[in-house]
Amino acid sequence: MTELTSNYRRVNARIEQACQHHSRSINSVKLLAVSKTKPATLIEQAYQLGMRSFGENYVQEGLEKTQALAHLTDIEWHFIGPLQANKTRIVAENFDWLETLDRERIAKRLNEQRPPQLAQLNVLIQVNISQEAQKSGLMPDQVLDFAQSLSQFERLRLRGLMCIAEATTDQKALLAQFQHMQHLFIQLQAQHPQIDTLSMGMSGDLDLAIACGSTEIRIGTDIFGARS
Ligand SMILES: *Cc1c(COP(=O)(O)O)cnc(C)c1O
């Protein structure tokens, strides 16, 4: 068995266990395989094992991989890094999801640049749930208004929320942040019934995230190995 195979099984088992533990169905949680810095050949191996959704953080690198793997037609590319206005076109033309939307100016550009022959671009609003000054994302109390403003952009499809919790092992602090996200998600869903995605939880905190309603876990290192 390759290392990738055993990693994938281990990660799946952890997600499965968390789902059982919190009475969630297994297919209510998607695994996003975070493939930044990893070569297209390794992503293709992951695809052969059954992974379908991949997360990239850098625009140029992501573009190269989407092109190299264009023959995998049911693959799903998520952009999960910070996005500068001058790079929006590459995301609009080559990705299926943007998970880090937090500015109307970016939304406007993506909306104009999304090619008409492609489906709408799926977007998640990034929330700075730990309210750390250096972090990107909207403050929690800005989310509902921002979501409302996105309805003018017909080439974007609002799917939900994303957060990167504080880098801490303090379970109480993490729980408070995840519960806050869950609360926001439920509020948002009351106004936008179509939203279905809460991208929250990474390798160290996936059990807690799944307990709090996460529908997408983002994992890099535990699948593909350490990044150099
Ligand atoms: C890199 C990254 C991950 C995955 O991190 P690992 O520690 O490698 O699992 C998840 N989410 C985001 C937004 C990332 O940038």
PDB file of C-alpha atoms and ligand atoms in Angstrom:
ATOM      1  CA  MET A   1       0.000   0.000   0.000  1.00  0.00           C
ATOM      2  CA  THR A   2       1.354   3.457  -0.844  1.00  0.00           C
ATOM      3  CA  GLU A   3       1.760   6.094   1.822  1.00  0.00           C
ATOM      4  CA  LEU A   4      -0.925   8.159   0.110  1.00  0.00           C
ATOM      5  CA  THR A   5      -3.355   5.245   0.341  1.00  0.00           C
ATOM      6  CA  SER A   6      -2.754   4.654   4.038  1.00  0.00           C
ATOM      7  CA  ASN A   7      -2.941   8.399   4.769  1.00  0.00           C
ATOM      8  CA  TYR A   8      -6.240   8.662   2.944  1.00  0.00           C
ATOM      9  CA  ARG A   9      -7.682   5.693   4.812  1.00  0.00           C
ATOM     10  CA  ARG A  10      -6.563   7.113   8.142  1.00  0.00           C
ATOM     11  CA  VAL A  11      -8.110  10.520   7.436  1.00  0.00           C
ATOM     12  CA  ASN A  12     -11.349   8.947   6.223  1.00  0.00           C
ATOM     13  CA  ALA A  13     -11.490   6.803   9.339  1.00  0.00           C
ATOM     14  CA  ARG A  14     -11.083   9.877  11.542  1.00  0.00           C
ATOM     15  CA  ILE A  15     -13.881  11.703   9.732  1.00  0.00           C
ATOM     16  CA  GLU A  16     -16.070   8.619   9.886  1.00  0.00           C
ATOM     17  CA  GLN A  17     -15.435   8.201  13.588  1.00  0.00           C
ATOM     18  CA  ALA A  18     -16.254  11.844  14.304  1.00  0.00           C
ATOM     19  CA  CYS A  19     -19.475  11.530  12.301  1.00  0.00           C
ATOM     20  CA  GLN A  20     -20.514   8.448  14.252  1.00  0.00           C
ATOM     21  CA  HIS A  21     -19.551  10.090  17.519  1.00  0.00           C
ATOM     22  CA  HIS A  22     -21.805  13.076  16.773  1.00  0.00           C
ATOM     23  CA  SER A  23     -24.624  11.220  14.997  1.00  0.00           C
ATOM     24  CA  ARG A  24     -23.898  12.748  11.623  1.00  0.00           C
ATOM     25  CA  SER A  25     -24.142  10.839   8.372  1.00  0.00           C
ATOM     26  CA  ILE A  26     -20.790  10.190   6.732  1.00  0.00           C
ATOM     27  CA  ASN A  27     -21.753  11.783   3.462  1.00  0.00           C
ATOM     28  CA  SER A  28     -22.713  15.029   5.190  1.00  0.00           C
ATOM     29  CA  VAL A  29     -19.002  15.873   5.514  1.00  0.00           C
ATOM     30  CA  LYS A  30     -16.804  16.461   2.488  1.00  0.00           C
ATOM     31  CA  LEU A  31     -13.051  16.025   2.551  1.00  0.00           C
ATOM     32  CA  LEU A  32     -11.144  18.827   0.828  1.00  0.00           C
ATOM     33  CA  ALA A  33      -7.655  17.550   0.017  1.00  0.00           C
ATOM     34  CA  VAL A  34      -5.363  20.563   0.316  1.00  0.00           C
ATOM     35  CA  SER A  35      -2.773  20.052  -2.408  1.00  0.00           C
ATOM     36  CA  LYS A  36      -0.795  23.310  -2.297  1.00  0.00           C
ATOM     37  CA  THR A  37       2.893  22.862  -3.206  1.00  0.00           C
ATOM     38  CA  LYS A  38       2.245  19.224  -4.217  1.00  0.00           C
ATOM     39  CA  PRO A  39       2.717  18.116  -7.836  1.00  0.00           C
ATOM     40  CA  ALA A  40      -0.093  17.329 -10.271  1.00  0.00           C
ATOM     41  CA  THR A  41       1.077  13.700 -10.490  1.00  0.00           C
ATOM     42  CA  LEU A  42       0.377  13.218  -6.774  1.00  0.00           C
ATOM     43  CA  ILE A  43      -3.037  14.862  -7.122  1.00  0.00           C
ATOM     44  CA  GLU A  44      -3.829  12.462  -9.936  1.00  0.00           C
ATOM     45  CA  GLN A  45      -2.924   9.534  -7.669  1.00  0.00           C
ATOM     46  CA  ALA A  46      -5.247  10.974  -5.021  1.00  0.00           C
ATOM     47  CA  TYR A  47      -7.955  11.233  -7.649  1.00  0.00           C
ATOM     48  CA  GLN A  48      -7.444   7.577  -8.557  1.00  0.00           C
ATOM     49  CA  LEU A  49      -8.007   6.701  -4.878  1.00  0.00           C
ATOM     50  CA  GLY A  50     -11.364   8.471  -4.989  1.00  0.00           C
ATOM     51  CA  MET A  51     -10.631  12.030  -3.875  1.00  0.00           C
ATOM     52  CA  ARG A  52     -12.438  14.607  -5.968  1.00  0.00           C
ATOM     53  CA  SER A  53     -12.106  18.002  -4.236  1.00  0.00           C
ATOM     54  CA  PHE A  54      -8.743  19.747  -4.044  1.00  0.00           C
ATOM     55  CA  GLY A  55      -7.710  23.003  -2.378  1.00  0.00           C
ATOM     56  CA  GLU A  56      -5.058  25.359  -3.730  1.00  0.00           C
ATOM     57  CA  ASN A  57      -3.665  28.530  -2.142  1.00  0.00           C
ATOM     58  CA  TYR A  58      -1.612  30.126  -4.896  1.00  0.00           C
ATOM     59  CA  VAL A  59      -3.132  31.368  -8.131  1.00  0.00           C
ATOM     60  CA  GLN A  60      -0.357  30.594 -10.610  1.00  0.00           C
ATOM     61  CA  GLU A  61       0.415  27.200  -9.119  1.00  0.00           C
ATOM     62  CA  GLY A  62      -3.268  26.320  -9.058  1.00  0.00           C
ATOM     63  CA  LEU A  63      -3.671  27.349 -12.686  1.00  0.00           C
ATOM     64  CA  GLU A  64      -0.863  25.048 -13.771  1.00  0.00           C
ATOM     65  CA  LYS A  65      -2.422  22.091 -11.986  1.00  0.00           C
ATOM     66  CA  THR A  66      -5.930  22.695 -13.285  1.00  0.00           C
ATOM     67  CA  GLN A  67      -4.447  22.731 -16.781  1.00  0.00           C
ATOM     68  CA  ALA A  68      -2.295  19.644 -16.250  1.00  0.00           C
ATOM     69  CA  LEU A  69      -5.318  17.712 -14.922  1.00  0.00           C
ATOM     70  CA  ALA A  70      -7.970  19.070 -17.291  1.00  0.00           C
ATOM     71  CA  HIS A  71      -8.683  15.491 -18.447  1.00  0.00           C
ATOM     72  CA  LEU A  72     -10.169  14.692 -15.004  1.00  0.00           C
ATOM     73  CA  THR A  73     -13.542  16.206 -15.783  1.00  0.00           C
ATOM     74  CA  ASP A  74     -15.293  15.611 -12.464  1.00  0.00           C
ATOM     75  CA  ILE A  75     -12.503  17.033 -10.317  1.00  0.00           C
ATOM     76  CA  GLU A  76     -13.445  20.049  -8.180  1.00  0.00           C
ATOM     77  CA  TRP A  77     -10.959  22.888  -7.582  1.00  0.00           C
ATOM     78  CA  HIS A  78     -11.295  25.121  -4.529  1.00  0.00           C
ATOM     79  CA  PHE A  79      -9.258  28.282  -4.147  1.00  0.00           C
ATOM     80  CA  ILE A  80      -8.576  28.674  -0.417  1.00  0.00           C
ATOM     81  CA  GLY A  81      -5.801  31.284  -0.259  1.00  0.00           C
ATOM     82  CA  PRO A  82      -5.923  35.063  -0.042  1.00  0.00           C
ATOM     83  CA  LEU A  83      -6.956  36.504  -3.427  1.00  0.00           C
ATOM     84  CA  GLN A  84      -5.656  39.811  -4.780  1.00  0.00           C
ATOM     85  CA  ALA A  85      -7.797  41.820  -7.164  1.00  0.00           C
ATOM     86  CA  ASN A  86      -5.281  41.516 -10.012  1.00  0.00           C
ATOM     87  CA  LYS A  87      -5.489  37.693  -9.875  1.00  0.00           C
ATOM     88  CA  THR A  88      -9.252  37.234  -9.863  1.00  0.00           C
ATOM     89  CA  ARG A  89      -9.497  36.324 -13.557  1.00  0.00           C
ATOM     90  CA  ILE A  90      -7.473  33.138 -13.132  1.00  0.00           C
ATOM     91  CA  VAL A  91      -9.776  31.995 -10.350  1.00  0.00           C
ATOM     92  CA  ALA A  92     -12.917  33.000 -12.263  1.00  0.00           C
ATOM     93  CA  GLU A  93     -11.803  31.036 -15.325  1.00  0.00           C
ATOM     94  CA  ASN A  94     -10.283  27.937 -13.719  1.00  0.00           C
ATOM     95  CA  PHE A  95     -11.750  27.180 -10.305  1.00  0.00           C
ATOM     96  CA  ASP A  96     -15.102  25.824  -9.157  1.00  0.00           C
ATOM     97  CA  TRP A  97     -15.065  27.387  -5.703  1.00  0.00           C
ATOM     98  CA  LEU A  98     -13.581  30.393  -3.932  1.00  0.00           C
ATOM     99  CA  GLU A  99     -13.605  29.892  -0.163  1.00  0.00           C
ATOM    100  CA  THR A 100     -12.011  33.152   0.944  1.00  0.00           C
ATOM    101  CA  LEU A 101     -14.378  35.853  -0.257  1.00  0.00           C
ATOM    102  CA  ASP A 102     -14.397  38.857   2.073  1.00  0.00           C
ATOM    103  CA  ARG A 103     -14.572  41.966  -0.160  1.00  0.00           C
ATOM    104  CA  GLU A 104     -17.224  43.242  -2.537  1.00  0.00           C
ATOM    105  CA  ARG A 105     -14.581  44.484  -4.967  1.00  0.00           C
ATOM    106  CA  ILE A 106     -13.336  40.912  -5.444  1.00  0.00           C
ATOM    107  CA  ALA A 107     -16.890  39.627  -5.840  1.00  0.00           C
ATOM    108  CA  LYS A 108     -17.608  42.240  -8.513  1.00  0.00           C
ATOM    109  CA  ARG A 109     -14.545  41.312 -10.531  1.00  0.00           C
ATOM    110  CA  LEU A 110     -15.202  37.567 -10.279  1.00  0.00           C
ATOM    111  CA  ASN A 111     -18.778  38.122 -11.358  1.00  0.00           C
ATOM    112  CA  GLU A 112     -17.648  40.020 -14.456  1.00  0.00           C
ATOM    113  CA  GLN A 113     -14.903  37.544 -15.269  1.00  0.00           C
ATOM    114  CA  ARG A 114     -16.717  34.231 -14.776  1.00  0.00           C
ATOM    115  CA  PRO A 115     -17.030  32.805 -18.313  1.00  0.00           C
ATOM    116  CA  PRO A 116     -20.656  32.378 -19.489  1.00  0.00           C
ATOM    117  CA  GLN A 117     -20.113  28.758 -20.551  1.00  0.00           C
ATOM    118  CA  LEU A 118     -19.134  27.741 -17.001  1.00  0.00           C
ATOM    119  CA  ALA A 119     -21.493  27.165 -14.090  1.00  0.00           C
ATOM    120  CA  GLN A 120     -21.695  29.928 -11.498  1.00  0.00           C
ATOM    121  CA  LEU A 121     -18.628  30.234  -9.273  1.00  0.00           C
ATOM    122  CA  ASN A 122     -19.411  28.771  -5.844  1.00  0.00           C
ATOM    123  CA  VAL A 123     -18.329  31.124  -3.086  1.00  0.00           C
ATOM    124  CA  LEU A 124     -17.889  30.928   0.659  1.00  0.00           C
ATOM    125  CA  ILE A 125     -17.580  34.000   2.831  1.00  0.00           C
ATOM    126  CA  GLN A 126     -14.461  33.837   4.968  1.00  0.00           C
ATOM    127  CA  VAL A 127     -15.113  34.790   8.589  1.00  0.00           C
ATOM    128  CA  ASN A 128     -12.390  35.971  10.947  1.00  0.00           C
ATOM    129  CA  ILE A 129     -13.973  34.009  13.745  1.00  0.00           C
ATOM    130  CA  SER A 130     -11.055  34.384  16.154  1.00  0.00           C
ATOM    131  CA  GLN A 131     -11.113  38.151  15.493  1.00  0.00           C
ATOM    132  CA  GLU A 132      -7.343  38.325  15.265  1.00  0.00           C
ATOM    133  CA  ALA A 133      -6.135  41.610  13.754  1.00  0.00           C
ATOM    134  CA  GLN A 134      -3.704  40.056  11.259  1.00  0.00           C
ATOM    135  CA  LYS A 135      -6.196  37.564   9.846  1.00  0.00           C
ATOM    136  CA  SER A 136      -8.288  37.956   6.746  1.00  0.00           C
ATOM    137  CA  GLY A 137     -12.019  37.412   6.673  1.00  0.00           C
ATOM    138  CA  LEU A 138     -15.000  39.463   7.713  1.00  0.00           C
ATOM    139  CA  MET A 139     -15.852  40.133  11.316  1.00  0.00           C
ATOM    140  CA  PRO A 140     -18.844  38.002  12.354  1.00  0.00           C
ATOM    141  CA  ASP A 141     -21.185  40.986  12.628  1.00  0.00           C
ATOM    142  CA  GLN A 142     -20.504  41.946   8.994  1.00  0.00           C
ATOM    143  CA  VAL A 143     -21.421  38.613   7.466  1.00  0.00           C
ATOM    144  CA  LEU A 144     -25.177  38.970   6.997  1.00  0.00           C
ATOM    145  CA  ASP A 145     -24.967  42.350   5.244  1.00  0.00           C
ATOM    146  CA  PHE A 146     -22.140  41.170   3.053  1.00  0.00           C
ATOM    147  CA  ALA A 147     -24.092  38.044   2.062  1.00  0.00           C
ATOM    148  CA  GLN A 148     -27.037  40.265   1.130  1.00  0.00           C
ATOM    149  CA  SER A 149     -24.808  42.379  -1.108  1.00  0.00           C
ATOM    150  CA  LEU A 150     -23.713  39.286  -3.041  1.00  0.00           C
ATOM    151  CA  SER A 151     -27.182  38.661  -4.435  1.00  0.00           C
ATOM    152  CA  GLN A 152     -26.552  41.312  -7.120  1.00  0.00           C
ATOM    153  CA  PHE A 153     -23.837  39.086  -8.639  1.00  0.00           C
ATOM    154  CA  GLU A 154     -25.585  36.539 -10.799  1.00  0.00           C
ATOM    155  CA  ARG A 155     -22.446  34.643 -11.817  1.00  0.00           C
ATOM    156  CA  LEU A 156     -21.642  33.856  -8.170  1.00  0.00           C
ATOM    157  CA  ARG A 157     -23.472  31.275  -6.086  1.00  0.00           C
ATOM    158  CA  LEU A 158     -23.264  31.785  -2.355  1.00  0.00           C
ATOM    159  CA  ARG A 159     -22.813  28.359  -0.731  1.00  0.00           C
ATOM    160  CA  GLY A 160     -21.901  29.256   2.864  1.00  0.00           C
ATOM    161  CA  LEU A 161     -19.087  30.141   5.219  1.00  0.00           C
ATOM    162  CA  MET A 162     -15.445  29.299   5.807  1.00  0.00           C
ATOM    163  CA  CYS A 163     -13.129  29.947   8.731  1.00  0.00           C
ATOM    164  CA  ILE A 164      -9.638  29.192   9.943  1.00  0.00           C
ATOM    165  CA  ALA A 165      -9.906  28.851  13.693  1.00  0.00           C
ATOM    166  CA  GLU A 166      -7.263  30.167  16.027  1.00  0.00           C
ATOM    167  CA  ALA A 167      -4.040  28.150  16.098  1.00  0.00           C
ATOM    168  CA  THR A 168      -4.471  26.945  19.651  1.00  0.00           C
ATOM    169  CA  THR A 169      -4.920  23.672  21.480  1.00  0.00           C
ATOM    170  CA  ASP A 170      -7.310  25.335  23.931  1.00  0.00           C
ATOM    171  CA  GLN A 171     -10.425  23.233  23.313  1.00  0.00           C
ATOM    172  CA  LYS A 172     -12.703  25.723  25.036  1.00  0.00           C
ATOM    173  CA  ALA A 173     -11.555  28.565  22.805  1.00  0.00           C
ATOM    174  CA  LEU A 174     -11.957  26.399  19.699  1.00  0.00           C
ATOM    175  CA  LEU A 175     -15.382  25.220  20.764  1.00  0.00           C
ATOM    176  CA  ALA A 176     -16.523  28.814  21.299  1.00  0.00           C
ATOM    177  CA  GLN A 177     -15.319  29.773  17.817  1.00  0.00           C
ATOM    178  CA  PHE A 178     -16.901  26.783  16.103  1.00  0.00           C
ATOM    179  CA  GLN A 179     -20.202  27.315  17.913  1.00  0.00           C
ATOM    180  CA  HIS A 180     -20.150  30.945  16.866  1.00  0.00           C
ATOM    181  CA  MET A 181     -19.670  29.828  13.243  1.00  0.00           C
ATOM    182  CA  GLN A 182     -22.506  27.350  13.556  1.00  0.00           C
ATOM    183  CA  HIS A 183     -24.783  30.063  14.886  1.00  0.00           C
ATOM    184  CA  LEU A 184     -23.848  32.414  12.032  1.00  0.00           C
ATOM    185  CA  PHE A 185     -24.379  29.631   9.520  1.00  0.00           C
ATOM    186  CA  ILE A 186     -27.883  28.935  10.825  1.00  0.00           C
ATOM    187  CA  GLN A 187     -28.727  32.654  10.766  1.00  0.00           C
ATOM    188  CA  LEU A 188     -27.437  32.951   7.220  1.00  0.00           C
ATOM    189  CA  GLN A 189     -29.391  29.892   6.140  1.00  0.00           C
ATOM    190  CA  ALA A 190     -32.598  31.470   7.377  1.00  0.00           C
ATOM    191  CA  GLN A 191     -32.059  34.284   4.859  1.00  0.00           C
ATOM    192  CA  HIS A 192     -30.437  32.222   2.090  1.00  0.00           C
ATOM    193  CA  PRO A 193     -31.995  28.754   2.210  1.00  0.00           C
ATOM    194  CA  GLN A 194     -29.737  27.493  -0.583  1.00  0.00           C
ATOM    195  CA  ILE A 195     -26.549  27.611   1.481  1.00  0.00           C
ATOM    196  CA  ASP A 196     -25.214  24.198   2.391  1.00  0.00           C
ATOM    197  CA  THR A 197     -21.489  24.495   3.141  1.00  0.00           C
ATOM    198  CA  LEU A 198     -19.652  25.216   6.359  1.00  0.00           C
ATOM    199  CA  SER A 199     -15.922  24.815   5.656  1.00  0.00           C
ATOM    200  CA  MET A 200     -14.455  24.504   9.125  1.00  0.00           C
ATOM    201  CA  GLY A 201     -11.959  22.175  10.725  1.00  0.00           C
ATOM    202  CA  MET A 202      -8.499  20.950   9.845  1.00  0.00           C
ATOM    203  CA  SER A 203      -6.488  17.944  10.965  1.00  0.00           C
ATOM    204  CA  GLY A 204      -6.084  18.992  14.605  1.00  0.00           C
ATOM    205  CA  ASP A 205      -9.685  19.969  15.295  1.00  0.00           C
ATOM    206  CA  LEU A 206     -11.876  17.979  12.941  1.00  0.00           C
ATOM    207  CA  ASP A 207     -13.792  16.138  15.644  1.00  0.00           C
ATOM    208  CA  LEU A 208     -14.863  19.366  17.318  1.00  0.00           C
ATOM    209  CA  ALA A 209     -15.679  20.973  13.961  1.00  0.00           C
ATOM    210  CA  ILE A 210     -17.898  18.047  12.988  1.00  0.00           C
ATOM    211  CA  ALA A 211     -19.616  18.259  16.370  1.00  0.00           C
ATOM    212  CA  CYS A 212     -20.437  21.888  15.501  1.00  0.00           C
ATOM    213  CA  GLY A 213     -21.927  21.196  12.088  1.00  0.00           C
ATOM    214  CA  SER A 214     -18.970  21.457   9.722  1.00  0.00           C
ATOM    215  CA  THR A 215     -19.728  20.079   6.267  1.00  0.00           C
ATOM    216  CA  GLU A 216     -16.199  20.341   4.907  1.00  0.00           C
ATOM    217  CA  ILE A 217     -12.861  19.443   6.474  1.00  0.00           C
ATOM    218  CA  ARG A 218      -9.687  20.769   4.851  1.00  0.00           C
ATOM    219  CA  ILE A 219      -6.646  18.501   5.171  1.00  0.00           C
ATOM    220  CA  GLY A 220      -3.236  18.815   3.548  1.00  0.00           C
ATOM    221  CA  THR A 221      -0.270  17.395   5.438  1.00  0.00           C
ATOM    222  CA  ASP A 222      -2.032  14.300   6.787  1.00  0.00           C
ATOM    223  CA  ILE A 223      -2.885  13.264   3.225  1.00  0.00           C
ATOM    224  CA  PHE A 224       0.053  14.418   1.114  1.00  0.00           C
ATOM    225  CA  GLY A 225       2.833  14.613   3.703  1.00  0.00           C
ATOM    226  CA  ALA A 226       4.757  17.615   5.015  1.00  0.00           C
ATOM    227  CA  ARG A 227       5.382  20.609   2.764  1.00  0.00           C
ATOM    228  CA  SER A 228       8.964  21.702   2.250  1.00  0.00           C
TER     229      SER A 228
HETATM  230  C1  LIG B   1      -2.831  24.743   4.079  1.00  0.00           C
HETATM  231  C2  LIG B   1      -4.246  24.877   4.476  1.00  0.00           C
HETATM  232  C3  LIG B   1      -4.955  23.804   5.036  1.00  0.00           C
HETATM  233  C4  LIG B   1      -4.321  22.430   5.307  1.00  0.00           C
HETATM  234  O1  LIG B   1      -3.327  22.514   6.251  1.00  0.00           O
HETATM  235  P1  LIG B   1      -2.548  21.193   6.761  1.00  0.00           P
HETATM  236  O2  LIG B   1      -1.985  21.600   8.062  1.00  0.00           O
HETATM  237  O3  LIG B   1      -1.499  20.899   5.741  1.00  0.00           O
HETATM  238  O4  LIG B   1      -3.521  20.086   6.861  1.00  0.00           O
HETATM  239  C5  LIG B   1      -6.294  23.989   5.340  1.00  0.00           C
HETATM  240  N1  LIG B   1      -6.905  25.167   5.132  1.00  0.00           N
HETATM  241  C6  LIG B   1      -6.264  26.228   4.604  1.00  0.00           C
HETATM  242  C7  LIG B   1      -6.999  27.504   4.400  1.00  0.00           C
HETATM  243  C8  LIG B   1      -4.922  26.118   4.264  1.00  0.00           C
HETATM  244  O5  LIG B   1      -4.293  27.186   3.751  1.00  0.00           O
END
